[in-house]
Coordinates of C-alpha atoms and ligand atoms in Angstrom, one line a residue:
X592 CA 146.7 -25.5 11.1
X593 CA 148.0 -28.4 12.4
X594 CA 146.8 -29.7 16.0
X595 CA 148.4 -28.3 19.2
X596 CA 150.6 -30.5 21.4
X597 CA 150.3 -29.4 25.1
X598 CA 153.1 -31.2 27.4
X599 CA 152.2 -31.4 31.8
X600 CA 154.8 -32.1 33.5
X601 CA 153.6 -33.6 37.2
X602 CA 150.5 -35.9 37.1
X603 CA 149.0 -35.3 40.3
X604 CA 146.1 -32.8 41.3
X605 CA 147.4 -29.9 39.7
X606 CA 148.6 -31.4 36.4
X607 CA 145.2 -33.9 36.1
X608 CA 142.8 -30.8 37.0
X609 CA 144.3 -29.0 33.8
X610 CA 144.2 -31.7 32.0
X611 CA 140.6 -31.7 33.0
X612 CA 139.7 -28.1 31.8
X613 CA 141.7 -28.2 28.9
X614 CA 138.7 -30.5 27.2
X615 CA 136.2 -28.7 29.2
X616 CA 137.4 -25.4 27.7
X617 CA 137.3 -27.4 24.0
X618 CA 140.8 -27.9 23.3
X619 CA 140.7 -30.5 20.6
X620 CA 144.7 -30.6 20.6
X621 CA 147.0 -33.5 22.3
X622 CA 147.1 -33.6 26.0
X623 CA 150.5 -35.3 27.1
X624 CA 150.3 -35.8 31.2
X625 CA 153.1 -37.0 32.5
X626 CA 154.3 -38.1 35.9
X627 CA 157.1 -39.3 37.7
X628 CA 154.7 -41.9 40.0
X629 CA 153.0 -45.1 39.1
X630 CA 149.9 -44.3 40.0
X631 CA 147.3 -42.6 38.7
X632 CA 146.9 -38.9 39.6
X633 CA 145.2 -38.9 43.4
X634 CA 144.9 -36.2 46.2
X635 CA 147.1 -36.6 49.2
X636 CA 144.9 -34.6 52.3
X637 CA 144.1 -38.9 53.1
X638 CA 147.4 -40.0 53.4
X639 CA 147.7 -38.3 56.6
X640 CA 144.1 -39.2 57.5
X641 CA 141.6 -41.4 56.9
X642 CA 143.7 -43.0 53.9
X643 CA 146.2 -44.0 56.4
X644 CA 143.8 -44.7 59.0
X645 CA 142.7 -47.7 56.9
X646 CA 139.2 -46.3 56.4
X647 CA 138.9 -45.0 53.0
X648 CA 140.0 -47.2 50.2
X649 CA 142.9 -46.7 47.4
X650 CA 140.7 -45.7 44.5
X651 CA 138.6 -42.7 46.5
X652 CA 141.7 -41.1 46.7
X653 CA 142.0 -40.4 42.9
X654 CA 141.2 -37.7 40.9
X655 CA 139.5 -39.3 38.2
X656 CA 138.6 -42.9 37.4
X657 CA 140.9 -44.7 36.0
X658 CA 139.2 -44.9 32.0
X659 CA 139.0 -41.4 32.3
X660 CA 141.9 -40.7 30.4
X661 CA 141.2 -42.9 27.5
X662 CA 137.5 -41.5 27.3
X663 CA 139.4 -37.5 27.1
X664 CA 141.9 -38.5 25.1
X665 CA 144.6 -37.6 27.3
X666 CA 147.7 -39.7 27.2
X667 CA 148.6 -40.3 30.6
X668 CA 152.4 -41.7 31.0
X669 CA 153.2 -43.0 34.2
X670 CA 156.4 -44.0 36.1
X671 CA 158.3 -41.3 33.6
X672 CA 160.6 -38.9 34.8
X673 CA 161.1 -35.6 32.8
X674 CA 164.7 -34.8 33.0
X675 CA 165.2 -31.9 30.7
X676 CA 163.1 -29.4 28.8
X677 CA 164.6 -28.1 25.4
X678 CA 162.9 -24.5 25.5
X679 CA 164.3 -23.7 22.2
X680 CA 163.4 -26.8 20.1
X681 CA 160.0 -26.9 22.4
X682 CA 160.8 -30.3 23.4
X683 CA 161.0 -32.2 26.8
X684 CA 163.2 -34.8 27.6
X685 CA 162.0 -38.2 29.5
X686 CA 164.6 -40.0 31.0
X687 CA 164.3 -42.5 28.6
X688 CA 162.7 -42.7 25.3
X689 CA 161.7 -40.1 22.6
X690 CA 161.5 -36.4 23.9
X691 CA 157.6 -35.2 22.8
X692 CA 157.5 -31.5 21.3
X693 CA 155.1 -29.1 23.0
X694 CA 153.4 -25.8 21.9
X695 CA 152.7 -25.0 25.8
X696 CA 154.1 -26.6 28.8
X697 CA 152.3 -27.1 32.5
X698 CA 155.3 -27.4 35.1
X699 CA 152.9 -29.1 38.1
X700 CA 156.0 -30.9 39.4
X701 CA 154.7 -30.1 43.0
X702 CA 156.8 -30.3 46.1
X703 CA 159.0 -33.1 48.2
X704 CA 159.7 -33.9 52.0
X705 CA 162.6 -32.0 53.0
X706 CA 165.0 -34.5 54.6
X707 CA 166.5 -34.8 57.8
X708 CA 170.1 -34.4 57.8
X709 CA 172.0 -35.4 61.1
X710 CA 173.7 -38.9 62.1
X711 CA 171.6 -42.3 61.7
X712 CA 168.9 -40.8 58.7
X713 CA 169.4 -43.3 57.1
X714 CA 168.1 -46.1 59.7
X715 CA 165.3 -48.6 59.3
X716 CA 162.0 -47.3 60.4
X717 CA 162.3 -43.7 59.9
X718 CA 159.0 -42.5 57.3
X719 CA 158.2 -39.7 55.7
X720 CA 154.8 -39.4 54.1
X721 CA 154.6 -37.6 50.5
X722 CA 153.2 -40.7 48.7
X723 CA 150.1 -43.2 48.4
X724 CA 153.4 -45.5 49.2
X725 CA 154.8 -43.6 51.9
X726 CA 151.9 -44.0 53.7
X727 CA 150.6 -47.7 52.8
X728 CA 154.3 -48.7 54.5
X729 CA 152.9 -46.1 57.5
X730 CA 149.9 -47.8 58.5
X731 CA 151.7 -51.3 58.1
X732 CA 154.2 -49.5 60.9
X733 CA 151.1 -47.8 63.1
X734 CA 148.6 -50.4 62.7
X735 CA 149.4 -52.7 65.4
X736 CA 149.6 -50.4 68.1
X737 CA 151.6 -50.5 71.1
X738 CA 154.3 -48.7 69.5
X739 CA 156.6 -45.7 70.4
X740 CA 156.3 -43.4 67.8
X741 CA 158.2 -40.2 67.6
X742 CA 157.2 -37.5 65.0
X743 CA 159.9 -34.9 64.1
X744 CA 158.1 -31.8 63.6
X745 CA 154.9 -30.5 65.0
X746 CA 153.4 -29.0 61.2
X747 CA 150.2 -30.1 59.4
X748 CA 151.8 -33.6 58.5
X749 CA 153.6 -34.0 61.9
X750 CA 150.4 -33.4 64.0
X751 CA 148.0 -35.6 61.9
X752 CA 150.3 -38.1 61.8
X753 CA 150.6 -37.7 65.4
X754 CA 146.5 -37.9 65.7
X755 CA 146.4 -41.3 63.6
X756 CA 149.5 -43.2 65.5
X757 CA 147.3 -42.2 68.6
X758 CA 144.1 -43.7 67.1
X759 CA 145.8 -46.9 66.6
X760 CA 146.8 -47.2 70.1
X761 CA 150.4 -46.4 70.2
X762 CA 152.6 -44.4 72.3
X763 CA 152.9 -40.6 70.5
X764 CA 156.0 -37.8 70.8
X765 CA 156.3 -34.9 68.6
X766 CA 159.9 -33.2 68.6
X767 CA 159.3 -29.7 67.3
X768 CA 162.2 -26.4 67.6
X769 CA 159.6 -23.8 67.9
X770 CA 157.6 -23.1 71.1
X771 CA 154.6 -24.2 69.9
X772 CA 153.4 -26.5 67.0
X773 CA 152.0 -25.4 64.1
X774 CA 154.6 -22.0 64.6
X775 CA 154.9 -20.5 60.4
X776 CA 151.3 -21.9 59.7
X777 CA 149.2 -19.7 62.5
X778 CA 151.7 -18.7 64.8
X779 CA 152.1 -19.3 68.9
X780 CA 148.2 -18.2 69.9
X781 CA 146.5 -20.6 67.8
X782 CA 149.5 -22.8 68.2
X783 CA 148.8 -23.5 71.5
X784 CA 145.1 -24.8 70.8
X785 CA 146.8 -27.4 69.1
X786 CA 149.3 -28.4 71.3
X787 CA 146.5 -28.3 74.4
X788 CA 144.2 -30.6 71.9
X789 CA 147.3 -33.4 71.4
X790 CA 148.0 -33.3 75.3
X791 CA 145.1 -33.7 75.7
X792 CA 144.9 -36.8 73.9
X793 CA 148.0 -38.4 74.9
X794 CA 150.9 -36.7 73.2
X795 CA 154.3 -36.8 74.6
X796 CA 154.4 -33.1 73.2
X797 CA 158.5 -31.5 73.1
X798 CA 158.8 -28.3 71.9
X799 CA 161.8 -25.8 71.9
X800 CA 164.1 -28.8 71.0
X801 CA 165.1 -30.4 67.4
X802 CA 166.4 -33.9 66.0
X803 CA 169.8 -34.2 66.8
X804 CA 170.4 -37.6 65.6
X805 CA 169.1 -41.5 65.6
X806 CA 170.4 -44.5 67.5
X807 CA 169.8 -47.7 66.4
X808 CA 171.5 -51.0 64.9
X809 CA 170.0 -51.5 61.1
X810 CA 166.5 -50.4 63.0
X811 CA 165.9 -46.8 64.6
X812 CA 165.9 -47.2 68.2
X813 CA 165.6 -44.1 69.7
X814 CA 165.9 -40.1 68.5
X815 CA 168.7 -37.8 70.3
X816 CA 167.0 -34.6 70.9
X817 CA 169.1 -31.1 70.7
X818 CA 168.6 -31.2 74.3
X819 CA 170.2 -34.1 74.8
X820 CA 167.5 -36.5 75.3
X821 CA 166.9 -40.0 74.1
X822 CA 163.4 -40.7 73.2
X823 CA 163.2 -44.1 72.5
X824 CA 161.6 -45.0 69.2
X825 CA 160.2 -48.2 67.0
X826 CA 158.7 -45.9 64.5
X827 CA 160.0 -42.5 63.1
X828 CA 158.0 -40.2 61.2
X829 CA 159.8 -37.2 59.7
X830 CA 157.7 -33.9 58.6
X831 CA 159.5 -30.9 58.7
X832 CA 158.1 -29.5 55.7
X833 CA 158.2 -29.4 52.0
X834 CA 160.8 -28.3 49.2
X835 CA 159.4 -26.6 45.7
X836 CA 160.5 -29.8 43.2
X837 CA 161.9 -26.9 40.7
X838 CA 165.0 -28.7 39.2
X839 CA 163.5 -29.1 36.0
X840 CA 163.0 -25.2 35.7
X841 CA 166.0 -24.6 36.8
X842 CA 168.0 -26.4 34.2
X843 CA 165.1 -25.0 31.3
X844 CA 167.0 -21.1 33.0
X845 CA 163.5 -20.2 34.3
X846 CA 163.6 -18.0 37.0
X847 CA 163.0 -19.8 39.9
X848 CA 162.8 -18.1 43.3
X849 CA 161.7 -20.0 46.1
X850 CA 159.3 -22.0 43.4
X851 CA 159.1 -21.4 39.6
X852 CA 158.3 -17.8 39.1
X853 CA 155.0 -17.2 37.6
X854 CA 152.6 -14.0 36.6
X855 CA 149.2 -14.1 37.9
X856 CA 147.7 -15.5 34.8
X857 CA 150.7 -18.9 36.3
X858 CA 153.2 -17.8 33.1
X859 CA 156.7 -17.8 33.8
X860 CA 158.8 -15.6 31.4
X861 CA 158.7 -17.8 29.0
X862 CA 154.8 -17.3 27.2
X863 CA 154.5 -21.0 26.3
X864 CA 155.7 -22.3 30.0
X865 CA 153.5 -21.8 32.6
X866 CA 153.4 -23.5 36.0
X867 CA 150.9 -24.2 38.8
X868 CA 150.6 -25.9 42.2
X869 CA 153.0 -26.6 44.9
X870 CA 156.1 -26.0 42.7
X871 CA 154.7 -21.9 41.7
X872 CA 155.6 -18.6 43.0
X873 CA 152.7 -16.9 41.6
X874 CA 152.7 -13.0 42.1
X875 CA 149.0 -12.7 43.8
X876 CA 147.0 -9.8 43.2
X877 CA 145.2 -9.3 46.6
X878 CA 148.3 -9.4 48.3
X879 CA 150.4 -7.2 45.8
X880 CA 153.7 -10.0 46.1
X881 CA 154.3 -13.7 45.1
X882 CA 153.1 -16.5 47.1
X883 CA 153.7 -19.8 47.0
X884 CA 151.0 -22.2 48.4
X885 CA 151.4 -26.3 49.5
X886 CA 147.7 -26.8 49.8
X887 CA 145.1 -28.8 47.9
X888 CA 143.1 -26.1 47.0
X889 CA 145.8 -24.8 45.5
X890 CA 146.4 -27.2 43.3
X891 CA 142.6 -27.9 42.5
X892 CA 142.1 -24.7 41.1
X893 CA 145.5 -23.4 40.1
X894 CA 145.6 -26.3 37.7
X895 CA 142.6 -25.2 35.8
X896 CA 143.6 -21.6 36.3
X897 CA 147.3 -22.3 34.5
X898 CA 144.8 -24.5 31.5
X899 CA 142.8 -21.3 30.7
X900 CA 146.0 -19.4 30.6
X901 CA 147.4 -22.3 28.5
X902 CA 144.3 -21.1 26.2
X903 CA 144.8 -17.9 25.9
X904 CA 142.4 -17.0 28.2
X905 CA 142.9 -13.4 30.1
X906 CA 143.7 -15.6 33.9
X907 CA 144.3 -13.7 37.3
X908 CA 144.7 -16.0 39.8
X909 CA 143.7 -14.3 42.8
X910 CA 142.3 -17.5 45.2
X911 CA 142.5 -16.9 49.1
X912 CA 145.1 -19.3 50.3
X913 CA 143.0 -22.2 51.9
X914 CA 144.0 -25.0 54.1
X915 CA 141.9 -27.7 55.9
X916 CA 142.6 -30.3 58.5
X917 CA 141.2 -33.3 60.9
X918 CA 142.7 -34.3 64.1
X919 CA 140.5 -36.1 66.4
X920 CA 137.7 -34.4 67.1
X921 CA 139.2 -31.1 65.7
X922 CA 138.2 -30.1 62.4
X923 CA 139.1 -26.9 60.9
X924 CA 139.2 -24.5 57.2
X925 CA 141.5 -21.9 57.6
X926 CA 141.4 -19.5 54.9
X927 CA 144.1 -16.7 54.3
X928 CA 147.5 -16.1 55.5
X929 CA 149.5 -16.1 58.4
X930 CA 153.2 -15.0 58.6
X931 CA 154.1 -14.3 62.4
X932 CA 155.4 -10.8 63.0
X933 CA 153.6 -9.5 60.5
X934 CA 149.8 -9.8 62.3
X935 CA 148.5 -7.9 65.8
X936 CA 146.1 -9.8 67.2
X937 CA 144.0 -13.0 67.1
X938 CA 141.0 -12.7 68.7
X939 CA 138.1 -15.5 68.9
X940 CA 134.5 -16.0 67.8
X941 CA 132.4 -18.6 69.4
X942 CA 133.6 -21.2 72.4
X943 CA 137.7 -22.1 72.3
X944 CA 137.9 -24.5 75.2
X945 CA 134.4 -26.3 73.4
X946 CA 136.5 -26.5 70.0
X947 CA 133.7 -24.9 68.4
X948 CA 134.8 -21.3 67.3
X949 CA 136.4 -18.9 64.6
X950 CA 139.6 -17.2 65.2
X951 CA 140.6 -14.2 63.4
X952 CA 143.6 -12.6 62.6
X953 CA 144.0 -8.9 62.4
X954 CA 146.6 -6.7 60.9
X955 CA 145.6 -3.2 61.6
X956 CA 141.9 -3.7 62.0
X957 CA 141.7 -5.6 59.0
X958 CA 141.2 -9.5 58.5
X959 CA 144.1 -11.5 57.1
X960 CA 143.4 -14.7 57.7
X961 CA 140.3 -17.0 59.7
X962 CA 140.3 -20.7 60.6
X963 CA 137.1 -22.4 61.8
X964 CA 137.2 -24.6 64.2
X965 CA 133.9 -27.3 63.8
X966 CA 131.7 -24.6 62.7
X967 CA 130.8 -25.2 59.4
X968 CA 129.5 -23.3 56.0
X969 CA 131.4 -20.1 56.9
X970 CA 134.1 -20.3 54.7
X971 CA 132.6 -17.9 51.6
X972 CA 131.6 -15.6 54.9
X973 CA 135.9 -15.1 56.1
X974 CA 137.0 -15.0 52.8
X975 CA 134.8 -12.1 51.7
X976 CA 136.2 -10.2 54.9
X977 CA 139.3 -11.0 53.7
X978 CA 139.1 -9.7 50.6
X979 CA 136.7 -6.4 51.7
X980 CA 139.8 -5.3 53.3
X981 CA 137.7 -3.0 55.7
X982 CA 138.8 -2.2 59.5
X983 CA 137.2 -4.1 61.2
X984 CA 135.0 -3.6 64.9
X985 CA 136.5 -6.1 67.1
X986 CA 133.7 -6.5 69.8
X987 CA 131.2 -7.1 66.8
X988 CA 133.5 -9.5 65.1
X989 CA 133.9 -11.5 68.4
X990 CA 130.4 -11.4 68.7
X991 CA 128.3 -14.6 67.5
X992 CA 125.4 -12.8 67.1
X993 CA 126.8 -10.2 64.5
X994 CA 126.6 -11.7 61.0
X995 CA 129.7 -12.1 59.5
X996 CA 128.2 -10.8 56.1
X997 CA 127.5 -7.6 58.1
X998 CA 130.7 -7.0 58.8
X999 CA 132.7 -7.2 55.2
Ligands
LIG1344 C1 150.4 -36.4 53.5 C2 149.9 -35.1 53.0 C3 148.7 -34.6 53.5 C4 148.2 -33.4 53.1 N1 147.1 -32.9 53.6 C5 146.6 -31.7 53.2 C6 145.4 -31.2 53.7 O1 144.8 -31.7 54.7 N2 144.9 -30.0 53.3 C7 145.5 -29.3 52.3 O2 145.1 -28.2 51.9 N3 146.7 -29.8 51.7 C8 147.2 -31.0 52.1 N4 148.4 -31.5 51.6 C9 149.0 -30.7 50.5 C10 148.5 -31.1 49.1 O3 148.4 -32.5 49.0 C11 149.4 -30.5 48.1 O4 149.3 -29.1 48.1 C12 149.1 -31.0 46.7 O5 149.3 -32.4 46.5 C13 149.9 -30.3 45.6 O6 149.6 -30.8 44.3 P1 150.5 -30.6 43.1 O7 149.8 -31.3 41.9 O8 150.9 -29.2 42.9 O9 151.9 -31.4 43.4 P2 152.2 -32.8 44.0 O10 151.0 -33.4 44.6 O11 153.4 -32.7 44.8 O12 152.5 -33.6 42.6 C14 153.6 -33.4 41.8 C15 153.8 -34.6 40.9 O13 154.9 -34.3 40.0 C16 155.7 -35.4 39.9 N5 157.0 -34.9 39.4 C17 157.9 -34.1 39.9 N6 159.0 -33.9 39.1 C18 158.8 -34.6 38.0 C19 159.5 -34.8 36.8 N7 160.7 -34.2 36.6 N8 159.0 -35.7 35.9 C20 157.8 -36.3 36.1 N9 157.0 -36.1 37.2 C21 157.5 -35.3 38.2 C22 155.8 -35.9 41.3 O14 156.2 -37.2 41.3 C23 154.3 -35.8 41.7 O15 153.6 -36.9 41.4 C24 148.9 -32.7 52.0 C25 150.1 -33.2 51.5 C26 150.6 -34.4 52.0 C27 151.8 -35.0 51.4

């Protein structure tokens, strides 16, 4: 039989940990990874943090060293942009040059910035931060200090952006619509912990009000708020969230929905086209519906997940959704989900005000979701009541001296 030819589109932490397990798992075939970027596949949790902080150098940030490809035989094509996949003829299309044939296909195409649509986008000195790029040109803005920085939008990317402009020593507003940051990731009560934590520190924190527009000559000068404020501005950092990059699925007629629509074993309809990572829908067994996750873990393992699939290996991809973030002297895991309206309570573990503590969120007695907050090694713990499904005694649940493993 001749040798198998499996195609990845996307060469970042999804597409490079396949690309990983496919010669783990033995495939002796060709391994084609390519990727729209120059550089080499690297995980983006430091761009936002210490990456961009200037305390952790380029290379840490990759997923594997760069002669690691050669030594796995894995032809890694850089700065190439897949433009169309052939699903009948099994080929996809680079922008330029000869299209490769496939016998399987990885879609790890990930996500992008959504953009900022109102008058003056376009100005000098407004960021946003996707890219080992996007945040070198960053830190050359934050660096020096002294600067008024305005973030639009109080999410993950927002607030730790927010955290490292205030490290550096310059002047901090976020601009966020909802009444509290953080609003679709853990809803108002949690929220708030957050917004106390960058008062706290300094934030110019405005909630309840959007970007209306951007004055400035050439350069941003200052951001019109939908209240009608001017916040005056040297350096604008936009994160109001992230867009499925699914174009290349749509024009292969997959269904796409919100992300590229996947089975829990990460196959689209299509059996020799699977996808993984930011860009999937993937229906997820615990929760009985399809999800769609932006977070690293998601790619780490989803990757490898959508390989063994690739295989022929029986997959369900049933990973808890898990997040984790720094900001000052907050850090936190957070495993499960959170959709506002759709939980009861959050109640609290351990010492809020101290930062040191595990919040819970409860949807008819049961667990859905648990973030820890600098209290560490706990994480297996909140999963396993998240997936034991059980109701749940609040008072023991609150209390730190009831083992968590007593209570899934
Ligand atoms: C600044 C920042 C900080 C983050 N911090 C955290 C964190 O603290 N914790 C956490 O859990 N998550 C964090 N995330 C999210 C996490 O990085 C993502 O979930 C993860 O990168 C998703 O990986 P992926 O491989 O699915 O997609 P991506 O990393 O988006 O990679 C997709 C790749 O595909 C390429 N591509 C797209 N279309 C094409 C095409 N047609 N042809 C060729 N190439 C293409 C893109 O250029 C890109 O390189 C952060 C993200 C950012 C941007």
């Amino acid at each position: 039989m001749p040798e198998e030819t499996f195609v990845i589109v996307g060469a970042s932490l999804a597409g490079a940990k396949a690309a990983e397990t496919l010669r783990e798992e033995g495939f002796q075939g060709r391994i084609v990874l390519m990727g729209e970027e120059i550089e080499r596949p690297y995980e983006r949790p430091p761009l936002s943090k210490d990456f961009l902080l200037g305390k952790q150098p380029r290379d840490k940030a990759h997923v594997h060293p760069a002669d690691w490809y050669e030594k796995n035989e894995v032809e890694l094509r850089l700065g190439t942009v897949v433009a169309r996949v052939d699903r009948d003829a099994h080929q996809v299309w680079p922008e330029s040059g000869e299209p490769v044939g496939y016998d399987r296909l990885l879609l790890a195409t990930g996500s992008s910035p959504r953009q900022l649509d109102v008058p003056g986008a376009k100005l000098q000195g407004i960021h946003y931060l996707r890219s080992m790029g996007d945040s070198a040109k960053l830190r050359e803005a934050l660096a020096p200090g002294g600067r008024r920085v305005v973030v639009a939008g109080g999410g993950w990317i927002g607030l730790e952006t927010a955290a490292a402009a205030r490290e550096y020593g310059n002047d901090v507003t976020v601009i966020e619509p909802e009444a509290t940051p953080l609003h679709a990731a853990v809803g108002p009560e949690v929220g708030k912990i957050y917004a106390d934590l960058h008062r706290g520190h300094g934030v110019d924190l405005r909630l309840d009000q959007g970007v209306a527009g951007f004055w400035g000559a050439g350069q941003v000068s200052a951001v019109v708020t939908s209240g009608g404020a001017e916040v005056p501005a040297d350096v604008v950092v936009v994160g109001i969230g992230a867009r499925p990059n699914t174009g290349l699925a749509e024009q292969a007629g997959l269904e796409v929905d919100d992300g590229i629509v996947v089975d829990q074993s990460l196959r689209t309809s299509d059996p020799d086209v699977f996808a993984a990572g930011d860009v999937a829908a993937a229906y997820h067994p615990l929760y009985g519906r399809r999800i769609r996750v932006e977070h690293w873990a998601n790619a780490l393992n989803g990757g490898p997940a959508a390989a063994r699939a690739m295989l022929g290996q029986a997959v369900s991809y049933d990973r808890i959704p898990y997040f984790f973030t720094d900001q000052y002297e907050l850090g936190m895991e957070m495993s499960g989900l959170v959709v506002p309206g759709e939980y009861d309570e959050v109640v609290y573990r351990g010492d809020v005000k101290g930062l040191e503590f595990i919040a819970f969120w409860l949807a008819g007695g049961r667990v859905t979701a648990g973030m820890n907050v600098n209290v560490w090694d706990v994480t297996g713990d909140v999963q396993a009541l998240i997936r034991s499904d059980r109701q749940v005694d609040t008072a023991r649940l609150t209390d730190p001296k009831v083992a968590l493993t007593e209570l899934s």
